[in-house]
Coordinates of C-alpha atoms in Angstrom, one line a residue:
Chain A
X1 CA -50.1 -147.3 126.2
X2 CA -47.1 -146.4 128.3
X3 CA -46.0 -150.0 129.2
X4 CA -42.5 -150.9 128.6
X5 CA -41.8 -153.0 125.5
X6 CA -39.0 -155.5 124.7
X7 CA -37.0 -152.7 123.0
X8 CA -37.2 -150.6 126.2
X9 CA -36.1 -153.5 128.3
X10 CA -33.2 -154.3 126.0
X11 CA -32.1 -150.6 125.9
X12 CA -32.3 -150.5 129.7
X13 CA -30.1 -153.6 130.0
X14 CA -27.5 -152.1 127.8
X15 CA -27.5 -148.8 129.6
X16 CA -27.1 -150.7 133.0
X17 CA -24.3 -152.6 131.6
X18 CA -22.4 -149.6 130.6
X19 CA -23.0 -147.9 133.8
X20 CA -21.5 -150.9 135.6
X21 CA -18.4 -150.9 133.4
X22 CA -17.7 -147.3 134.1
X23 CA -18.3 -147.7 137.7
X24 CA -15.9 -150.5 137.9
X25 CA -13.3 -148.5 136.1
X26 CA -13.6 -145.7 138.6
X27 CA -13.1 -148.1 141.5
X28 CA -10.0 -149.7 139.9
X29 CA -8.7 -146.1 139.6
X30 CA -9.4 -145.2 143.2
X31 CA -8.1 -148.3 144.9
X32 CA -4.4 -147.6 144.3
X33 CA -4.9 -144.0 145.6
X34 CA -6.4 -145.2 148.7
X35 CA -3.8 -148.0 149.2
X36 CA -1.0 -145.4 148.7
X37 CA -2.4 -142.8 151.1
X38 CA -3.4 -145.4 153.8
X39 CA 0.0 -147.2 153.6
X40 CA 1.7 -143.8 154.0
X41 CA -0.5 -142.8 156.9
X42 CA -0.2 -146.2 158.7
X43 CA 3.5 -146.7 158.2
X44 CA 4.6 -143.0 158.3
X45 CA 2.5 -141.4 160.9
X46 CA 4.5 -142.9 163.9
X47 CA 7.5 -140.9 162.8
X48 CA 5.6 -137.7 162.4
X49 CA 6.2 -135.3 165.2
X50 CA 7.4 -131.6 165.8
X51 CA 10.9 -132.7 166.3
X52 CA 10.8 -134.8 163.2
X53 CA 9.8 -131.8 161.1
X54 CA 12.1 -129.3 162.9
X55 CA 15.4 -131.0 163.7
X56 CA 18.4 -132.2 161.5
X57 CA 18.8 -135.8 160.5
X58 CA 21.4 -137.6 162.7
X59 CA 23.4 -140.7 162.8
X60 CA 24.0 -141.1 159.0
X61 CA 20.5 -140.0 158.3
X62 CA 19.0 -143.0 160.0
X63 CA 17.6 -140.9 162.9
X64 CA 16.5 -137.5 163.6
X65 CA 14.3 -135.2 161.5
X66 CA 14.0 -133.6 158.1
X67 CA 14.2 -129.9 158.7
X68 CA 16.9 -129.0 156.2
X69 CA 15.1 -131.0 153.5
X70 CA 11.7 -129.3 154.4
X71 CA 13.4 -125.9 154.5
X72 CA 15.3 -126.6 151.1
X73 CA 12.1 -127.6 149.3
X74 CA 10.4 -124.4 150.4
X75 CA 13.3 -122.5 149.2
X76 CA 13.4 -124.2 145.9
X77 CA 9.7 -123.7 145.3
X78 CA 9.7 -120.0 146.2
X79 CA 12.7 -119.2 144.0
X80 CA 11.3 -121.2 141.1
X81 CA 7.9 -119.4 141.4
X82 CA 9.6 -116.0 141.4
X83 CA 11.1 -117.0 138.1
X84 CA 8.2 -118.9 136.4
X85 CA 5.2 -116.9 137.5
X86 CA 6.1 -113.5 136.0
X87 CA 7.5 -115.1 132.9
X88 CA 4.7 -117.5 132.4
X89 CA 1.9 -115.1 133.0
X90 CA 3.5 -112.5 130.8
X91 CA 3.9 -115.0 128.0
X92 CA 0.3 -116.1 128.4
X93 CA -1.0 -112.5 128.3
X94 CA 1.0 -111.9 125.1
X95 CA -0.3 -115.1 123.5
X96 CA -3.9 -114.6 124.5
X97 CA -4.3 -110.8 124.2
X98 CA -1.8 -109.5 121.7
X99 CA -0.6 -112.2 119.3
X100 CA -2.5 -112.3 116.0
X101 CA -4.3 -115.6 115.4
X102 CA -2.0 -117.0 112.7
X103 CA 0.2 -120.0 112.0
X104 CA 3.1 -118.9 114.1
X105 CA 0.9 -118.3 117.2
X106 CA -0.6 -121.5 116.8
X107 CA 2.8 -123.3 116.5
X108 CA 4.0 -121.6 119.7
X109 CA 0.8 -122.7 121.4
X110 CA 1.3 -126.3 120.3
X111 CA 5.0 -126.2 121.2
X112 CA 4.1 -124.9 124.6
X113 CA 1.6 -127.6 125.3
X114 CA 4.1 -130.3 124.1
X115 CA 6.9 -128.8 126.2
X116 CA 4.7 -129.6 129.2
X117 CA 5.1 -133.3 128.3
X118 CA 8.9 -133.3 128.2
X119 CA 10.3 -135.7 130.8
X120 CA 11.8 -134.0 133.8
X121 CA 15.1 -135.7 133.4
X122 CA 15.5 -133.8 130.1
X123 CA 14.8 -130.6 131.9
X124 CA 17.4 -131.6 134.4
X125 CA 20.0 -132.1 131.8
X126 CA 19.1 -128.8 130.2
X127 CA 19.4 -127.2 133.7
X128 CA 22.9 -128.6 134.1
X129 CA 24.0 -127.3 130.8
X130 CA 22.4 -123.9 131.0
X131 CA 22.4 -122.9 134.6
X132 CA 25.1 -124.9 136.3
X133 CA 27.7 -124.8 133.5
X134 CA 26.9 -122.0 131.0
X135 CA 25.8 -119.3 133.5
X136 CA 28.1 -120.7 136.1
X137 CA 25.6 -120.7 139.0
X138 CA 27.2 -124.0 140.0
X139 CA 25.1 -126.7 141.7
X140 CA 23.0 -124.3 143.7
X141 CA 19.5 -123.4 144.7
X142 CA 19.4 -120.9 142.0
X143 CA 20.3 -123.4 139.3
X144 CA 17.9 -126.0 140.7
X145 CA 15.0 -123.5 141.1
X146 CA 15.5 -122.1 137.5
X147 CA 15.5 -125.8 136.3
X148 CA 12.2 -126.3 138.1
X149 CA 10.9 -123.0 136.7
X150 CA 11.7 -124.1 133.1
X151 CA 10.0 -127.4 133.8
X152 CA 6.8 -125.7 135.2
X153 CA 6.7 -122.8 132.8
X154 CA 4.8 -124.6 129.9
X155 CA 2.0 -125.5 132.3
X156 CA 1.9 -122.1 133.9
X157 CA 1.6 -120.6 130.4
X158 CA -1.1 -123.0 129.3
X159 CA -3.1 -122.7 132.4
X160 CA -2.8 -118.9 132.5
X161 CA -3.7 -118.8 128.8
X162 CA -6.8 -120.8 129.5
X163 CA -7.9 -118.6 132.3
X164 CA -7.5 -115.5 130.1
X165 CA -9.4 -117.0 127.3
X166 CA -12.2 -118.0 129.6
X167 CA -13.0 -114.3 130.1
X168 CA -15.9 -113.7 127.7
X169 CA -15.0 -111.8 124.5
X170 CA -17.9 -109.3 124.7
X171 CA -16.1 -107.6 127.6
X172 CA -13.0 -107.0 125.5
X173 CA -15.2 -105.8 122.7
X174 CA -17.0 -103.4 124.9
X175 CA -13.7 -102.0 126.1
X176 CA -12.2 -101.7 122.6
X177 CA -15.3 -100.0 121.2
X178 CA -14.9 -97.3 123.9
X179 CA -11.4 -96.7 122.7
X180 CA -9.6 -98.6 125.4
X181 CA -6.1 -99.9 124.6
X182 CA -5.3 -103.5 124.8
X183 CA -3.5 -102.9 128.0
X184 CA -6.4 -100.9 129.6
X185 CA -8.6 -103.8 128.7
X186 CA -6.3 -106.3 130.1
X187 CA -5.6 -104.4 133.3
X188 CA -9.2 -103.3 134.1
X189 CA -11.3 -106.3 132.8
X190 CA -9.3 -109.3 131.7
X191 CA -6.7 -109.8 134.5
X192 CA -9.1 -109.2 137.4
X193 CA -11.4 -111.9 136.0
X194 CA -8.6 -114.3 135.0
X195 CA -6.9 -114.0 138.3
X196 CA -8.4 -116.9 140.1
X197 CA -7.7 -119.3 137.3
X198 CA -4.1 -118.1 137.0
X199 CA -3.6 -118.5 140.8
X200 CA -5.0 -122.0 140.8
X201 CA -2.7 -123.0 138.0
X202 CA 0.3 -121.6 139.7
X203 CA -0.5 -123.3 142.9
X204 CA -0.9 -126.7 141.2
X205 CA 2.6 -126.1 139.7
X206 CA 4.0 -125.5 143.2
X207 CA 2.9 -128.9 144.2
X208 CA 4.6 -130.3 141.1
X209 CA 7.8 -128.4 141.7
X210 CA 7.8 -129.6 145.3
X211 CA 7.6 -133.2 144.3
X212 CA 10.1 -133.5 141.4
X213 CA 13.4 -135.2 142.0
X214 CA 15.2 -135.4 138.7
X215 CA 15.4 -131.7 137.9
X216 CA 17.1 -130.9 141.2
X217 CA 19.4 -133.8 141.9
X218 CA 22.0 -132.6 139.3
X219 CA 21.6 -128.9 139.7
X220 CA 21.4 -128.0 143.3
X221 CA 20.1 -130.7 145.7
X222 CA 22.4 -132.4 148.0
X223 CA 22.1 -135.8 149.6
X224 CA 23.2 -134.5 152.9
X225 CA 24.4 -131.1 154.2
X226 CA 25.4 -130.3 157.6
X227 CA 24.2 -126.7 157.4
X228 CA 21.2 -124.8 156.0
X229 CA 21.8 -122.8 152.8
X230 CA 22.6 -119.1 153.3
X231 CA 22.0 -117.9 149.9
X232 CA 20.6 -119.0 146.5
X233 CA 24.1 -119.9 145.6
X234 CA 24.4 -122.7 148.1
X235 CA 23.3 -126.2 147.7
X236 CA 20.4 -127.5 149.7
X237 CA 18.7 -130.7 150.8
X238 CA 15.2 -131.3 149.5
X239 CA 12.4 -133.6 150.5
X240 CA 12.0 -135.5 147.3
X241 CA 15.7 -136.2 147.0
X242 CA 15.9 -137.0 150.8
X243 CA 13.1 -139.6 150.3
X244 CA 15.1 -141.2 147.5
X245 CA 18.2 -141.3 149.6
X246 CA 16.8 -142.7 152.8
X247 CA 14.7 -145.2 151.0
X248 CA 17.5 -146.5 148.7
X249 CA 21.0 -145.2 149.4
X250 CA 21.5 -145.3 153.1
X251 CA 21.6 -148.7 155.0
X252 CA 19.9 -149.5 158.3
X253 CA 17.1 -146.9 158.0
X254 CA 14.1 -147.8 160.2
X255 CA 11.1 -148.5 158.0
X256 CA 9.1 -145.7 159.4
X257 CA 11.5 -142.9 158.3
X258 CA 11.1 -143.0 154.5
X259 CA 7.4 -143.4 155.0
X260 CA 7.4 -140.4 157.2
X261 CA 9.3 -138.3 154.7
X262 CA 6.8 -139.5 152.0
X263 CA 3.9 -138.6 154.2
X264 CA 5.3 -135.0 154.7
X265 CA 5.9 -134.6 150.9
X266 CA 2.4 -135.9 150.0
X267 CA 0.9 -133.8 152.8
X268 CA 2.5 -130.7 151.3
X269 CA 1.3 -131.5 147.8
X270 CA -2.3 -132.3 149.0
X271 CA -2.3 -129.2 151.1
X272 CA -1.3 -127.1 148.2
X273 CA -3.9 -128.6 146.0
X274 CA -6.5 -128.2 148.6
X275 CA -5.7 -124.5 148.9
X276 CA -6.0 -124.2 145.1
X277 CA -9.4 -126.0 145.1
X278 CA -10.5 -123.8 147.9
X279 CA -9.5 -120.6 146.3
X280 CA -11.1 -121.6 143.1
X281 CA -14.4 -122.5 144.8
X282 CA -14.4 -119.5 147.0
X283 CA -13.7 -116.9 144.3
X284 CA -15.7 -118.7 141.6
X285 CA -18.7 -118.8 143.8
X286 CA -18.7 -114.9 144.0
X287 CA -18.0 -114.5 140.3
X288 CA -21.0 -114.5 138.0
X289 CA -21.0 -112.6 134.7
Chain B
X1 CA -15.4 -81.5 101.5
X2 CA -14.3 -79.1 98.7
X3 CA -17.8 -78.6 97.3
X4 CA -19.2 -77.9 100.7
X5 CA -17.8 -74.5 101.3
X6 CA -19.2 -73.4 98.0
X7 CA -22.7 -74.8 98.4
X8 CA -22.9 -73.3 101.9
X9 CA -22.9 -69.8 100.5
X10 CA -24.9 -70.2 97.2
X11 CA -27.5 -72.9 97.7
X12 CA -29.8 -73.7 100.6
X13 CA -27.9 -75.2 103.4
X14 CA -27.0 -78.9 102.9
X15 CA -28.0 -81.0 106.0
X16 CA -25.1 -81.7 108.1
X17 CA -23.8 -85.2 107.8
X18 CA -22.9 -87.6 110.6
X19 CA -21.5 -90.3 108.3
X20 CA -20.7 -89.9 104.7
X21 CA -19.1 -92.7 102.7
X22 CA -17.6 -92.6 99.2
X23 CA -17.3 -95.7 97.1
X24 CA -16.8 -97.8 100.1
X25 CA -15.7 -101.4 99.3
X26 CA -14.8 -103.9 101.9
X27 CA -13.2 -107.4 101.7
X28 CA -12.8 -110.2 104.3
X29 CA -9.9 -111.8 102.9
X30 CA -11.0 -112.5 99.3
X31 CA -14.7 -112.3 100.0
X32 CA -16.2 -109.0 99.1
X33 CA -18.8 -107.8 101.8
X34 CA -19.5 -104.3 100.8
X35 CA -19.8 -102.9 97.3
X36 CA -19.5 -99.1 96.4
X37 CA -21.4 -97.9 99.5
X38 CA -22.3 -94.2 99.1
X39 CA -24.3 -93.2 102.1
X40 CA -25.1 -89.8 103.5
X41 CA -26.4 -90.2 107.0
X42 CA -27.7 -87.1 108.6
X43 CA -26.8 -85.6 111.8
X44 CA -29.2 -85.8 114.8
X45 CA -31.7 -88.2 113.5
X46 CA -32.3 -91.9 113.8
X47 CA -31.4 -93.9 110.7
X48 CA -32.2 -97.6 110.5
X49 CA -30.4 -100.1 108.5
X50 CA -32.4 -103.2 107.3
X51 CA -31.8 -106.1 105.1
X52 CA -31.5 -109.9 105.1
X53 CA -28.9 -111.6 107.2
X54 CA -25.4 -111.3 105.6
X55 CA -26.1 -108.3 103.5
X56 CA -23.4 -106.3 105.2
X57 CA -25.4 -104.2 107.8
X58 CA -23.2 -105.1 110.6
X59 CA -20.0 -105.0 108.5
X60 CA -20.9 -101.4 107.6
X61 CA -21.6 -100.5 111.2
X62 CA -18.2 -102.0 112.2
X63 CA -16.3 -100.2 109.7
X64 CA -17.4 -96.9 110.9
X65 CA -15.7 -97.1 114.2
X66 CA -13.0 -99.3 112.5
X67 CA -13.4 -102.2 114.9
X68 CA -13.4 -104.5 112.0
X69 CA -9.7 -104.0 111.6
X70 CA -9.0 -106.2 114.6
X71 CA -9.8 -109.2 112.5
X72 CA -6.7 -108.5 110.6
X73 CA -7.8 -109.7 107.2
X74 CA -10.1 -106.9 106.3
X75 CA -9.3 -104.7 103.4
X76 CA -11.1 -101.4 102.6
X77 CA -11.2 -99.1 99.6
X78 CA -13.0 -95.8 99.5
X79 CA -13.7 -93.5 102.4
X80 CA -15.8 -93.1 105.4
X81 CA -16.2 -89.6 106.7
X82 CA -17.5 -89.1 110.2
X83 CA -18.4 -85.5 110.9
X84 CA -16.5 -84.5 107.6
X85 CA -13.3 -86.3 108.5
X86 CA -12.1 -89.4 106.7
X87 CA -11.7 -92.0 109.5
X88 CA -9.2 -93.9 107.4
X89 CA -6.8 -91.0 107.1
X90 CA -3.5 -91.8 108.6
X91 CA -3.6 -89.2 111.3
X92 CA -6.7 -90.5 112.8
X93 CA -6.3 -91.8 116.4
X94 CA -8.6 -94.8 116.9
X95 CA -9.2 -94.0 120.6
X96 CA -10.4 -90.5 119.6
X97 CA -12.6 -91.9 116.8
X98 CA -14.2 -94.4 119.3
X99 CA -14.8 -91.7 121.7
X100 CA -17.0 -89.9 119.0
X101 CA -18.5 -93.0 117.8
X102 CA -20.1 -95.3 120.5
X103 CA -21.2 -98.9 119.8
X104 CA -24.1 -100.8 121.4
X105 CA -24.2 -104.5 120.8
X106 CA -26.8 -107.2 120.2
X107 CA -26.3 -108.8 123.6
X108 CA -25.9 -106.3 126.4
X109 CA -22.3 -106.6 127.7
X110 CA -21.9 -104.6 130.8
X111 CA -18.4 -105.1 132.2
X112 CA -18.2 -107.3 135.4
X113 CA -17.6 -104.3 137.6
X114 CA -20.1 -102.1 139.5
X115 CA -22.8 -100.1 137.8
X116 CA -21.1 -97.0 138.7
X117 CA -17.7 -98.1 137.3
X118 CA -19.4 -99.2 134.2
X119 CA -20.7 -95.6 133.5
X120 CA -17.3 -94.2 134.5
X121 CA -15.2 -96.6 132.5
X122 CA -15.0 -94.8 129.1
X123 CA -14.6 -91.5 131.0
X124 CA -11.6 -92.9 133.0
X125 CA -9.8 -94.3 130.0
X126 CA -10.0 -91.1 128.1
X127 CA -9.2 -88.9 131.1
X128 CA -5.9 -87.0 131.4
X129 CA -5.5 -87.7 135.1
X130 CA -5.2 -91.4 134.4
X131 CA -8.7 -92.0 135.6
X132 CA -8.3 -90.2 139.0
X133 CA -11.4 -88.2 139.2
X134 CA -12.9 -86.4 142.2
X135 CA -15.9 -88.1 143.8
X136 CA -18.2 -85.2 143.2
X137 CA -17.4 -85.0 139.6
X138 CA -17.8 -88.8 139.1
X139 CA -21.2 -88.7 141.0
X140 CA -22.4 -85.9 138.6
X141 CA -21.2 -88.0 135.5
X142 CA -22.9 -91.1 136.8
X143 CA -26.2 -89.4 137.6
X144 CA -26.2 -87.5 134.3
X145 CA -25.6 -90.6 132.2
X146 CA -28.1 -92.8 134.0
X147 CA -30.7 -90.0 133.9
X148 CA -30.2 -89.7 130.1
X149 CA -31.0 -93.4 129.7
X150 CA -33.9 -93.4 132.1
X151 CA -32.3 -95.6 134.6
X152 CA -31.4 -93.3 137.5
X153 CA -34.4 -93.9 139.6
X154 CA -34.0 -97.7 139.6
X155 CA -30.2 -97.6 139.8
X156 CA -29.4 -94.8 142.2
X157 CA -29.5 -97.0 145.4
X158 CA -27.4 -99.8 144.0
X159 CA -24.7 -98.1 142.1
X160 CA -22.1 -100.3 143.8
X161 CA -23.8 -103.5 142.8
X162 CA -22.2 -105.6 140.1
X163 CA -23.6 -104.7 136.8
X164 CA -23.5 -108.1 135.3
X165 CA -25.7 -109.7 137.9
X166 CA -29.2 -108.9 139.0
X167 CA -30.2 -106.6 136.3
X168 CA -32.7 -107.3 133.6
X169 CA -31.5 -107.5 130.0
X170 CA -33.3 -104.2 129.3
X171 CA -31.5 -102.5 132.2
X172 CA -28.3 -104.0 131.1
X173 CA -28.7 -102.7 127.6
X174 CA -29.6 -99.2 128.9
X175 CA -26.5 -99.2 131.0
X176 CA -24.5 -100.2 128.0
X177 CA -25.8 -97.1 126.3
X178 CA -25.2 -95.0 129.4
X179 CA -21.6 -95.8 129.6
X180 CA -21.0 -94.4 126.2
X181 CA -22.3 -91.0 127.1
X182 CA -19.8 -89.5 129.6
X183 CA -17.2 -89.1 126.8
X184 CA -19.8 -87.0 124.8
X185 CA -19.9 -89.1 121.5
X186 CA -21.7 -87.6 118.5
X187 CA -22.8 -90.9 116.9
X188 CA -24.2 -94.0 118.5
X189 CA -24.1 -97.2 116.5
X190 CA -26.4 -99.8 117.5
X191 CA -26.3 -103.5 116.3
X192 CA -29.6 -105.0 116.8
X193 CA -29.9 -103.5 120.3
X194 CA -33.3 -105.0 121.1
X195 CA -33.0 -108.5 119.6
X196 CA -32.1 -110.1 122.9
X197 CA -34.9 -108.3 124.8
X198 CA -38.5 -109.3 125.4
X199 CA -41.3 -107.0 123.9
X200 CA -41.6 -105.0 127.0
X201 CA -37.8 -104.4 127.1
X202 CA -37.7 -103.7 123.3
X203 CA -40.4 -101.1 123.8
X204 CA -38.6 -99.4 126.6
X205 CA -35.2 -99.4 124.7
X206 CA -36.9 -98.0 121.6
X207 CA -38.5 -95.3 123.6
X208 CA -35.0 -94.4 125.0
X209 CA -33.4 -94.4 121.5
X210 CA -36.3 -92.0 120.4
X211 CA -35.5 -89.9 123.5
X212 CA -31.8 -89.6 122.6
X213 CA -32.6 -88.5 119.1
X214 CA -31.3 -84.9 118.4
X215 CA -28.6 -85.1 121.0
X216 CA -26.9 -88.0 119.1
X217 CA -26.9 -89.2 115.6
X218 CA -28.1 -92.8 115.8
X219 CA -27.6 -95.6 113.4
X220 CA -29.4 -98.6 114.2
X221 CA -29.2 -102.1 112.5
X222 CA -32.3 -104.1 112.9
X223 CA -33.9 -107.2 111.7
X224 CA -37.2 -106.1 113.0
X225 CA -39.1 -104.1 110.3
X226 CA -41.7 -102.9 112.6
X227 CA -39.0 -101.5 114.7
X228 CA -37.3 -99.7 111.8
X229 CA -40.7 -98.3 110.9
X230 CA -41.6 -97.2 114.4
X231 CA -38.2 -96.0 115.6
X232 CA -36.3 -94.4 112.7
X233 CA -36.7 -91.3 110.6
X234 CA -34.6 -92.5 107.6
X235 CA -34.2 -96.0 106.5
X236 CA -31.5 -97.8 104.4
X237 CA -32.2 -101.1 102.8
X238 CA -29.1 -103.2 101.9
X239 CA -28.9 -106.4 100.0
X240 CA -25.8 -108.5 99.1
X241 CA -23.5 -105.9 100.2
X242 CA -25.0 -103.0 98.3
X243 CA -27.3 -100.1 99.3
X244 CA -30.6 -100.5 97.4
X245 CA -32.5 -97.7 98.9
X246 CA -32.1 -94.9 101.3
X247 CA -35.1 -92.7 101.9
X248 CA -37.3 -91.3 104.8
X249 CA -38.8 -94.3 106.6
X250 CA -42.3 -93.6 105.7
X251 CA -41.6 -93.3 102.2
X252 CA -39.4 -96.4 102.1
X253 CA -42.2 -98.5 103.8
X254 CA -45.1 -97.0 101.9
X255 CA -43.7 -96.4 98.4
X256 CA -40.4 -98.2 97.9
X257 CA -38.8 -97.3 94.6
X258 CA -37.1 -100.7 94.2
X259 CA -38.6 -104.0 93.6
X260 CA -36.1 -105.7 96.1
X261 CA -37.2 -103.3 98.8
X262 CA -40.8 -104.0 98.3
X263 CA -40.3 -107.7 98.4
X264 CA -38.2 -107.6 101.5
X265 CA -40.5 -105.4 103.6
X266 CA -43.4 -107.5 102.5
X267 CA -41.6 -110.4 103.9
X268 CA -41.1 -112.3 100.7
X269 CA -37.6 -113.1 101.8
X270 CA -35.5 -112.4 104.8

């Protein structure tokens, strides 16, 4: 009575066909990633060395290292984080915990999500207008970092908002019913439990900020500088722009150099993402409601 | 309020009231959920609130500690007096009201912090010294609260464990009651406190509620008629946002005065 019938066999075949289609899609998706990473490693790794990371470029950027660019990227990321994290997390807390659920709040949420999709070159032009010209920061680390911050803000807000929302509502109700204010509830219960998620979101934005070229090339990143920046009002080199320059703008660059720069850049991004995933797994593992 | 001083001298003492409502009407937007509720809930006893789903039991409970207002679209007419004070008067501080009126929920919701900190949470937020309390004082508070809810013996060796893991639902629910006690509330509101528990847990929590009678005035919403009958002294039957009957529990279950009450307790609808 339990033998398979024609219907079962047909259902089974359809199911197998779909499984195969999805599997093939996945492979198609993975192949480019593998090709990119392996090409970078094969062509770029010969140029990676300590001196490469820690010396200046020489001979019209066709030789030497990438230290000023590496240093500049770190600067840009740190300053942009200092601006975007407090702002973004505060905005997310307001949206998630204080704002009433009405049309305006929903519009703001929608606008924030859409803002995340604005092309980075648009942010770049905004940065030129706002920070370089209007606030007169000039082309500087400050202007470039703030432009990066504006670019990453929407995603910081959205990911922080999601982390805050993922804290179960009964916890808040328990607090409110004991007479706790919203802030006491946020500080004691919501934030400690949303912290991991917020942190992960922030780290993912670090990697995005490190990799973007457009927002910084008009606002503070220079093609080549013979000195390291002394303050946030100086210009700086940056990895992403350096890669663009050595790959397209400078003649007679040995092939391994741009690949080396790209490998370092991708390495930083992957490292950051790995840290984010690790933090998430490590802290989530301990967290059970 | 005005008549009370008179009656206190001339007629036999009126029982003290924990909750007294006058013509309470409540709307969610345009939907009216409560109609002309006039209830006198006595101090120090257990009163149960029964009725079919959607009859306004929980709504009533949630308007006593004014937690309903968070929804934003709730409108109220009439008055609710808690311990002879209208809680909708403009000078009422919500934090003080919620200190006097504790709420226990259907699903136990201990906070994701240690058992000890759960018990101390309410005390800390109402404390003048911004929650900085001496260890000895804190220890005393925790022990007292956990003893009151019959949890001390099981919990005393794991006070630093997280409250949201490793406890049975019954223990969690008792802990949720315990954390209300350090701020010395007068009224405990319970919204189906046993409906997430198994029969054994239900029995244990009912026993605890019975134990707390006298020290606190308890208003308990329940779907479980057997529970209302076992574990309450007075019983209120609500239907479609109105109070149908409010009488001593035995009386309500044995000789209900309204047809609807009789039909409901006999299980003809629900």
